[in-house]
Amino acid sequence: MEPEFQQIVDELITSFHDAGQADIVADLAMPLPMTVIARILGVPHELMPTFKQWTIAFTKGVGALDMPREDIIDMFARVDEFYDYFTEQLAKRRAEPADDLLTDLLNARMDGEQPLVESEILQMLVQFLVAGNETTTNLIASTTKRLIEDPELMAKVRADLSLVPALIEETLRLEAPAQGIFRLATRDTEVGGQPVAEGELIFLMYASGNRDQDFFPDPDELEIDGSRAQHLAFGRGEHVCLGANLARREAQIAVTTLLQRLDNLAFADAGEKIPYLRSFALRGPTSIPVTFTKVTES
Ligand code: HEM
């Protein structure tokens, strides 16, 4: 899908390229993963504004610290629309199989197991939306913010774009777009000397493990030259993130193209604080207004 990612990124950047100003979140970091997932799910172009509403509805509640009642009601109305639409699409694929993910999910079989039932398939689609959109948006936004905050880093990466993947990994480690996830203890155990009883709910913080000083020398420093130990931003083990490589590649292409096409990237209002999501589970800027000049072809 790389050429497709590149095409989407090119189109998004072209849409604000001449203006000399943009919001990195609204104009690039949010629409990129959303468009990618919509294409994977086969959502037609004309339905994109609705798809965006559904995506926002699903992610709004994740770890939200305060949410007005009307927003909660609106959120569930959108969620229903999403289920209705994809229930109908699954029925269509059942009647007329196509070469797409929905048909693949209907046909998926594991040795000796029953096919997935519709509610399982719908939950998987939700998982793509919730797990894949906001997190990737946060990664692209956080990486761009770090570059703007550190002109030396920006110059270094601009001069050698092969450093972009290492920059993305360090942003994943330091910013951890998914800060943590809940686990239910299935038996009495101990984590870091702390007893955990069977049935207890614990919030496992990848973000904290990513700054473990026993594991990462100078854990708070962004280090793109040496090879850092593997971080936990995508989890670990059986449930490791399914979309890790998708997210990595999207972010790498977005940041590389940004640096190739925009020069003098700066915060539009240097005195203004960048707003963040109000969530304990997800971390990322909600808006990054920037100014820039176009890179001139040499
Ligand atoms: C920067 C972007 C992303 C981050 C930081 C991230 C992070 C995570 C984390 C921490 C987990 C939990 C792992 C565990 O339970 O141990 C996870 C699981 C998952 N992620 Fe991601 N994710 C990202 C992007 C994506 C994308 C793009 C998709 C799909 C399109 C995706 C789909 C999933 C799914 C399906 C799971 C559940 C896997 C399972 O339980 O077997 N994620 N992700």
Short mmCIF file of C-alpha atoms and ligand atoms in Angstrom, two decimals:
data_model
loop_
_atom_site.label_atom_id
_atom_site.label_comp_id
_atom_site.label_asym_id
_atom_site.label_seq_id
_atom_site.Cartn_x
_atom_site.Cartn_y
_atom_site.Cartn_z
CA MET A 1 0.00 0.00 0.00
CA GLU A 2 3.04 2.32 0.08
CA PRO A 3 2.27 4.07 -3.24
CA GLU A 4 -1.27 4.67 -1.99
CA PHE A 5 0.01 6.17 1.30
CA GLN A 6 2.36 8.41 -0.68
CA GLN A 7 -0.47 9.54 -2.96
CA ILE A 8 -2.76 10.38 -0.01
CA VAL A 9 0.04 12.28 1.76
CA ASP A 10 0.90 14.18 -1.44
CA GLU A 11 -2.73 15.19 -1.97
CA LEU A 12 -3.16 16.30 1.65
CA ILE A 13 0.01 18.40 1.63
CA THR A 14 -0.87 19.88 -1.78
CA SER A 15 -4.22 20.99 -0.35
CA PHE A 16 -2.50 23.42 2.07
CA HIS A 17 0.90 23.83 0.42
CA ASP A 18 0.19 27.25 -1.15
CA ALA A 19 -1.40 28.74 1.96
CA GLY A 20 1.84 28.94 3.96
CA GLN A 21 -0.08 27.81 7.02
CA ALA A 22 -1.89 24.67 8.18
CA ASP A 23 -2.97 22.66 11.18
CA ILE A 24 -0.79 19.55 11.17
CA VAL A 25 -3.43 17.58 13.07
CA ALA A 26 -6.57 18.54 11.11
CA ASP A 27 -4.89 18.76 7.70
CA LEU A 28 -2.53 15.80 7.74
CA ALA A 29 -2.27 13.65 10.87
CA MET A 30 -6.02 13.03 11.17
CA PRO A 31 -7.10 12.53 7.54
CA LEU A 32 -4.20 10.22 6.60
CA PRO A 33 -4.93 7.19 8.83
CA MET A 34 -8.66 7.75 8.44
CA THR A 35 -8.43 7.63 4.63
CA VAL A 36 -6.20 4.55 4.78
CA ILE A 37 -8.61 2.63 7.04
CA ALA A 38 -11.61 3.76 4.98
CA ARG A 39 -9.95 2.38 1.84
CA ILE A 40 -9.08 -0.89 3.58
CA LEU A 41 -12.73 -1.20 4.65
CA GLY A 42 -13.96 -0.24 1.18
CA VAL A 43 -15.81 2.92 2.26
CA PRO A 44 -16.69 4.96 -0.84
CA HIS A 45 -15.27 8.45 -1.22
CA GLU A 46 -18.64 10.22 -0.89
CA LEU A 47 -19.19 8.63 2.52
CA MET A 48 -15.94 10.00 3.97
CA PRO A 49 -17.51 12.90 5.96
CA THR A 50 -19.89 10.39 7.61
CA PHE A 51 -17.04 7.92 8.19
CA LYS A 52 -15.14 10.74 9.90
CA GLN A 53 -18.08 11.31 12.27
CA TRP A 54 -18.20 7.61 13.12
CA THR A 55 -14.48 7.53 13.77
CA ILE A 56 -14.67 10.55 16.05
CA ALA A 57 -17.64 8.99 17.89
CA PHE A 58 -15.74 5.76 18.57
CA THR A 59 -12.56 7.40 19.77
CA LYS A 60 -14.09 10.27 21.75
CA GLY A 61 -14.89 8.11 24.74
CA VAL A 62 -11.54 6.29 25.00
CA GLY A 63 -10.09 7.27 28.36
CA ALA A 64 -12.07 10.54 28.28
CA LEU A 65 -11.84 12.40 31.58
CA ASP A 66 -14.95 14.52 31.14
CA MET A 67 -17.68 14.15 28.56
CA PRO A 68 -21.04 15.98 28.55
CA ARG A 69 -24.17 13.81 28.51
CA GLU A 70 -25.29 15.14 25.08
CA ASP A 71 -21.94 14.07 23.60
CA ILE A 72 -22.36 10.57 25.03
CA ILE A 73 -25.85 10.30 23.50
CA ASP A 74 -24.58 11.61 20.15
CA MET A 75 -21.64 9.20 20.32
CA PHE A 76 -23.93 6.16 20.63
CA ALA A 77 -26.18 7.39 17.79
CA ARG A 78 -23.13 7.49 15.48
CA VAL A 79 -21.94 4.12 16.69
CA ASP A 80 -25.36 2.69 15.72
CA GLU A 81 -25.07 4.20 12.25
CA PHE A 82 -21.68 2.53 11.85
CA TYR A 83 -23.08 -0.89 12.86
CA ASP A 84 -26.07 -0.47 10.53
CA TYR A 85 -23.89 0.44 7.57
CA PHE A 86 -21.42 -2.43 8.00
CA THR A 87 -24.16 -4.98 8.80
CA GLU A 88 -25.66 -4.08 5.43
CA GLN A 89 -22.25 -4.27 3.70
CA LEU A 90 -21.60 -7.72 5.19
CA ALA A 91 -24.98 -8.93 3.90
CA LYS A 92 -24.03 -7.63 0.44
CA ARG A 93 -20.65 -9.45 0.54
CA ARG A 94 -22.39 -12.64 1.63
CA ALA A 95 -24.64 -12.43 -1.42
CA GLU A 96 -21.89 -11.21 -3.72
CA PRO A 97 -18.29 -11.85 -2.53
CA ALA A 98 -15.72 -9.21 -3.49
CA ASP A 99 -11.93 -8.97 -3.34
CA ASP A 100 -11.83 -7.04 -0.08
CA LEU A 101 -11.31 -7.28 3.68
CA LEU A 102 -15.00 -7.71 4.52
CA THR A 103 -15.26 -10.75 2.25
CA ASP A 104 -11.98 -12.11 3.69
CA LEU A 105 -13.37 -11.80 7.22
CA LEU A 106 -16.55 -13.62 6.20
CA ASN A 107 -14.45 -16.42 4.67
CA ALA A 108 -11.79 -16.58 7.42
CA ARG A 109 -11.40 -20.04 8.98
CA MET A 110 -8.98 -21.42 11.51
CA ASP A 111 -8.35 -25.15 11.78
CA GLY A 112 -11.36 -26.80 13.34
CA GLU A 113 -13.03 -23.49 14.28
CA GLN A 114 -16.37 -22.03 13.32
CA PRO A 115 -16.47 -19.01 11.00
CA LEU A 116 -16.57 -15.63 12.74
CA VAL A 117 -20.07 -14.54 13.63
CA GLU A 118 -21.27 -11.13 12.52
CA SER A 119 -20.84 -9.47 15.92
CA GLU A 120 -17.19 -10.61 16.00
CA ILE A 121 -16.55 -9.16 12.56
CA LEU A 122 -18.21 -5.87 13.53
CA GLN A 123 -16.06 -5.69 16.67
CA MET A 124 -12.94 -6.20 14.56
CA LEU A 125 -13.95 -3.31 12.30
CA VAL A 126 -14.47 -1.15 15.38
CA GLN A 127 -11.03 -2.21 16.60
CA PHE A 128 -9.49 -0.91 13.37
CA LEU A 129 -11.20 2.41 13.85
CA VAL A 130 -10.48 2.85 17.54
CA ALA A 131 -7.04 1.27 17.67
CA GLY A 132 -5.76 2.46 14.35
CA ASN A 133 -6.89 6.02 13.75
CA GLU A 134 -6.32 8.23 16.73
CA THR A 135 -3.10 6.44 17.68
CA THR A 136 -1.53 6.98 14.26
CA THR A 137 -2.76 10.59 14.24
CA ASN A 138 -1.09 11.07 17.61
CA LEU A 139 2.16 9.57 16.34
CA ILE A 140 2.38 11.84 13.28
CA ALA A 141 1.38 14.92 15.29
CA SER A 142 3.78 14.20 18.16
CA THR A 143 6.69 13.59 15.80
CA THR A 144 6.08 16.85 13.94
CA LYS A 145 5.78 18.74 17.23
CA ARG A 146 9.09 17.36 18.46
CA LEU A 147 10.78 18.40 15.21
CA ILE A 148 9.44 21.95 15.43
CA GLU A 149 10.44 22.24 19.09
CA ASP A 150 14.00 21.18 18.32
CA PRO A 151 15.48 23.01 15.29
CA GLU A 152 18.76 21.09 15.61
CA LEU A 153 16.91 17.78 15.38
CA MET A 154 14.87 19.08 12.44
CA ALA A 155 18.04 20.14 10.56
CA LYS A 156 19.70 16.83 11.26
CA VAL A 157 16.77 14.72 10.02
CA ARG A 158 16.18 17.02 7.05
CA ALA A 159 19.82 16.51 6.01
CA ASP A 160 19.51 12.74 6.31
CA LEU A 161 15.98 11.45 5.77
CA SER A 162 17.11 7.89 6.47
CA LEU A 163 16.90 8.95 10.15
CA VAL A 164 13.09 9.28 9.94
CA PRO A 165 12.34 5.66 10.99
CA ALA A 166 14.55 6.04 14.10
CA LEU A 167 12.83 9.35 14.89
CA ILE A 168 9.43 7.68 14.63
CA GLU A 169 10.55 4.85 16.97
CA GLU A 170 11.84 7.35 19.53
CA THR A 171 8.60 9.33 19.34
CA LEU A 172 6.70 6.08 19.88
CA ARG A 173 8.84 5.37 22.93
CA LEU A 174 8.72 8.86 24.47
CA GLU A 175 5.16 9.87 23.59
CA ALA A 176 3.46 6.42 23.59
CA PRO A 177 0.27 7.32 21.64
CA ALA A 178 -1.44 4.47 23.52
CA GLN A 179 -0.27 5.18 27.07
CA GLY A 180 -1.53 1.96 28.52
CA ILE A 181 -4.20 -0.68 28.42
CA PHE A 182 -6.27 -2.55 31.00
CA ARG A 183 -5.55 -6.16 31.93
CA LEU A 184 -7.59 -8.51 34.10
CA ALA A 185 -5.46 -10.79 36.25
CA THR A 186 -6.43 -14.42 35.58
CA ARG A 187 -4.53 -15.65 38.65
CA ASP A 188 -2.73 -14.31 41.72
CA THR A 189 0.61 -12.91 40.61
CA GLU A 190 3.20 -10.19 41.21
CA VAL A 191 4.24 -7.32 38.93
CA GLY A 192 7.37 -5.37 39.84
CA GLY A 193 7.16 -6.55 43.45
CA GLN A 194 3.50 -5.51 43.67
CA PRO A 195 1.01 -8.29 44.47
CA VAL A 196 -1.90 -8.58 42.02
CA ALA A 197 -4.87 -10.74 42.98
CA GLU A 198 -6.89 -12.88 40.58
CA GLY A 199 -9.75 -10.84 39.13
CA GLU A 200 -8.03 -7.50 39.73
CA LEU A 201 -8.03 -4.94 36.97
CA ILE A 202 -4.67 -3.30 36.35
CA PHE A 203 -3.71 -0.50 33.98
CA LEU A 204 -0.48 -1.54 32.32
CA MET A 205 1.43 1.58 31.33
CA TYR A 206 3.58 1.10 28.24
CA ALA A 207 4.48 4.80 28.52
CA SER A 208 6.13 4.16 31.87
CA GLY A 209 8.01 1.05 30.75
CA ASN A 210 9.30 3.04 27.79
CA ARG A 211 11.20 5.32 30.17
CA ASP A 212 12.59 2.58 32.40
CA GLN A 213 16.10 3.77 33.30
CA ASP A 214 17.29 0.19 33.82
CA PHE A 215 16.50 -0.46 30.18
CA PHE A 216 17.10 2.82 28.37
CA PRO A 217 20.16 4.94 29.24
CA ASP A 218 19.09 8.63 29.52
CA PRO A 219 15.46 7.52 29.11
CA ASP A 220 14.05 11.03 28.66
CA GLU A 221 16.45 11.90 25.81
CA LEU A 222 15.42 11.45 22.20
CA GLU A 223 18.23 9.41 20.67
CA ILE A 224 18.22 8.67 16.93
CA ASP A 225 21.86 7.74 16.34
CA GLY A 226 22.39 4.67 18.47
CA SER A 227 20.15 1.68 18.58
CA ARG A 228 17.70 1.86 21.46
CA ALA A 229 16.27 -1.27 23.04
CA GLN A 230 12.82 -2.17 21.79
CA HIS A 231 10.03 -0.03 23.21
CA LEU A 232 6.55 -1.16 24.28
CA ALA A 233 4.44 1.36 22.39
CA PHE A 234 2.77 -1.41 20.36
CA GLY A 235 2.50 -3.83 23.30
CA ARG A 236 4.22 -7.18 23.36
CA GLY A 237 3.37 -10.86 23.00
CA GLU A 238 0.25 -12.52 21.74
CA HIS A 239 -1.76 -9.31 21.45
CA VAL A 240 0.97 -7.12 20.00
CA CYS A 241 -0.49 -4.40 17.76
CA LEU A 242 -1.78 -5.78 14.50
CA GLY A 243 -1.33 -2.42 12.77
CA ALA A 244 2.20 -1.61 13.94
CA ASN A 245 3.79 -1.77 10.51
CA LEU A 246 0.90 0.04 8.88
CA ALA A 247 1.18 2.89 11.41
CA ARG A 248 4.98 3.03 11.14
CA ARG A 249 4.94 3.27 7.36
CA GLU A 250 2.18 5.90 7.30
CA ALA A 251 4.07 8.04 9.80
CA GLN A 252 7.41 7.60 8.02
CA ILE A 253 5.94 8.65 4.68
CA ALA A 254 4.04 11.59 6.20
CA VAL A 255 7.05 12.99 8.06
CA THR A 256 9.50 12.41 5.19
CA THR A 257 7.21 14.15 2.69
CA LEU A 258 6.56 17.01 5.10
CA LEU A 259 10.30 17.63 5.38
CA GLN A 260 10.79 17.29 1.63
CA ARG A 261 8.08 19.80 0.77
CA LEU A 262 7.90 22.31 3.66
CA ASP A 263 10.69 24.56 4.87
CA ASN A 264 10.91 26.92 7.88
CA LEU A 265 8.27 24.91 9.67
CA ALA A 266 7.33 26.80 12.85
CA PHE A 267 4.45 27.08 15.33
CA ALA A 268 1.99 29.73 14.07
CA ASP A 269 1.89 31.29 17.53
CA ALA A 270 5.06 30.50 19.44
CA GLY A 271 3.54 31.76 22.71
CA GLU A 272 0.47 29.53 22.48
CA LYS A 273 0.44 26.15 24.27
CA ILE A 274 -0.30 23.16 22.05
CA PRO A 275 -3.57 21.56 23.31
CA TYR A 276 -3.60 17.84 24.15
CA LEU A 277 -6.30 15.16 24.29
CA ARG A 278 -8.00 14.97 27.68
CA SER A 279 -7.52 11.23 28.07
CA PHE A 280 -5.53 9.00 30.38
CA ALA A 281 -5.24 6.27 27.73
CA LEU A 282 -4.33 8.19 24.58
CA ARG A 283 -1.70 10.90 24.23
CA GLY A 284 -1.38 13.41 21.43
CA PRO A 285 -1.80 17.06 20.42
CA THR A 286 -5.29 17.98 19.18
CA SER A 287 -4.14 20.92 17.07
CA ILE A 288 -0.75 22.15 15.80
CA PRO A 289 -1.15 25.40 13.84
CA VAL A 290 2.03 25.97 11.80
CA THR A 291 3.51 28.34 9.26
CA PHE A 292 6.04 27.36 6.60
CA THR A 293 7.53 28.19 3.24
CA LYS A 294 7.60 25.86 0.26
CA VAL A 295 10.79 23.97 -0.45
CA THR A 296 12.03 25.30 -3.76
CA GLU A 297 13.18 22.75 -6.31
CA SER A 298 16.92 23.04 -6.85
C1 HEM B 1 0.91 4.58 16.33
C2 HEM B 1 -0.12 3.80 16.13
C3 HEM B 1 -0.55 2.67 17.02
C4 HEM B 1 -0.22 2.41 18.33
C5 HEM B 1 0.68 3.21 19.25
C6 HEM B 1 -0.89 1.18 18.69
C7 HEM B 1 -0.79 0.56 19.93
C8 HEM B 1 -1.38 -0.63 20.25
C9 HEM B 1 -1.25 -1.28 21.54
C10 HEM B 1 -0.46 -0.76 22.71
C11 HEM B 1 -1.96 -2.43 21.48
C12 HEM B 1 -2.19 -3.43 22.62
C13 HEM B 1 -1.22 -4.57 22.60
C14 HEM B 1 -1.45 -5.45 23.81
O1 HEM B 1 -2.61 -5.67 24.20
O2 HEM B 1 -0.47 -5.89 24.38
C15 HEM B 1 -2.55 -2.51 20.16
C16 HEM B 1 -3.36 -3.55 19.74
C17 HEM B 1 -4.01 -3.55 18.53
N1 HEM B 1 -3.87 -2.63 17.51
FE1 HEM B 1 -2.67 -1.01 17.52
N2 HEM B 1 -1.62 0.74 17.61
C18 HEM B 1 -1.43 1.60 16.56
C19 HEM B 1 -1.97 1.51 15.29
C20 HEM B 1 -2.82 0.52 14.88
C21 HEM B 1 -3.41 0.42 13.55
C22 HEM B 1 -3.09 1.34 12.39
C23 HEM B 1 -4.24 -0.67 13.57
C24 HEM B 1 -5.11 -1.29 12.50
C25 HEM B 1 -5.47 -0.74 11.42
C26 HEM B 1 -4.18 -1.25 14.88
C27 HEM B 1 -4.88 -2.37 15.28
C28 HEM B 1 -4.71 -3.00 16.48
C29 HEM B 1 -5.42 -4.22 16.84
C30 HEM B 1 -6.44 -4.96 15.99
C31 HEM B 1 -4.98 -4.56 18.12
C32 HEM B 1 -5.42 -5.77 18.96
C33 HEM B 1 -4.51 -6.93 18.73
C34 HEM B 1 -4.89 -8.13 19.57
O3 HEM B 1 -5.52 -7.98 20.63
O4 HEM B 1 -4.57 -9.26 19.16
N3 HEM B 1 -3.31 -0.50 15.65
N4 HEM B 1 -2.17 -1.41 19.43
#
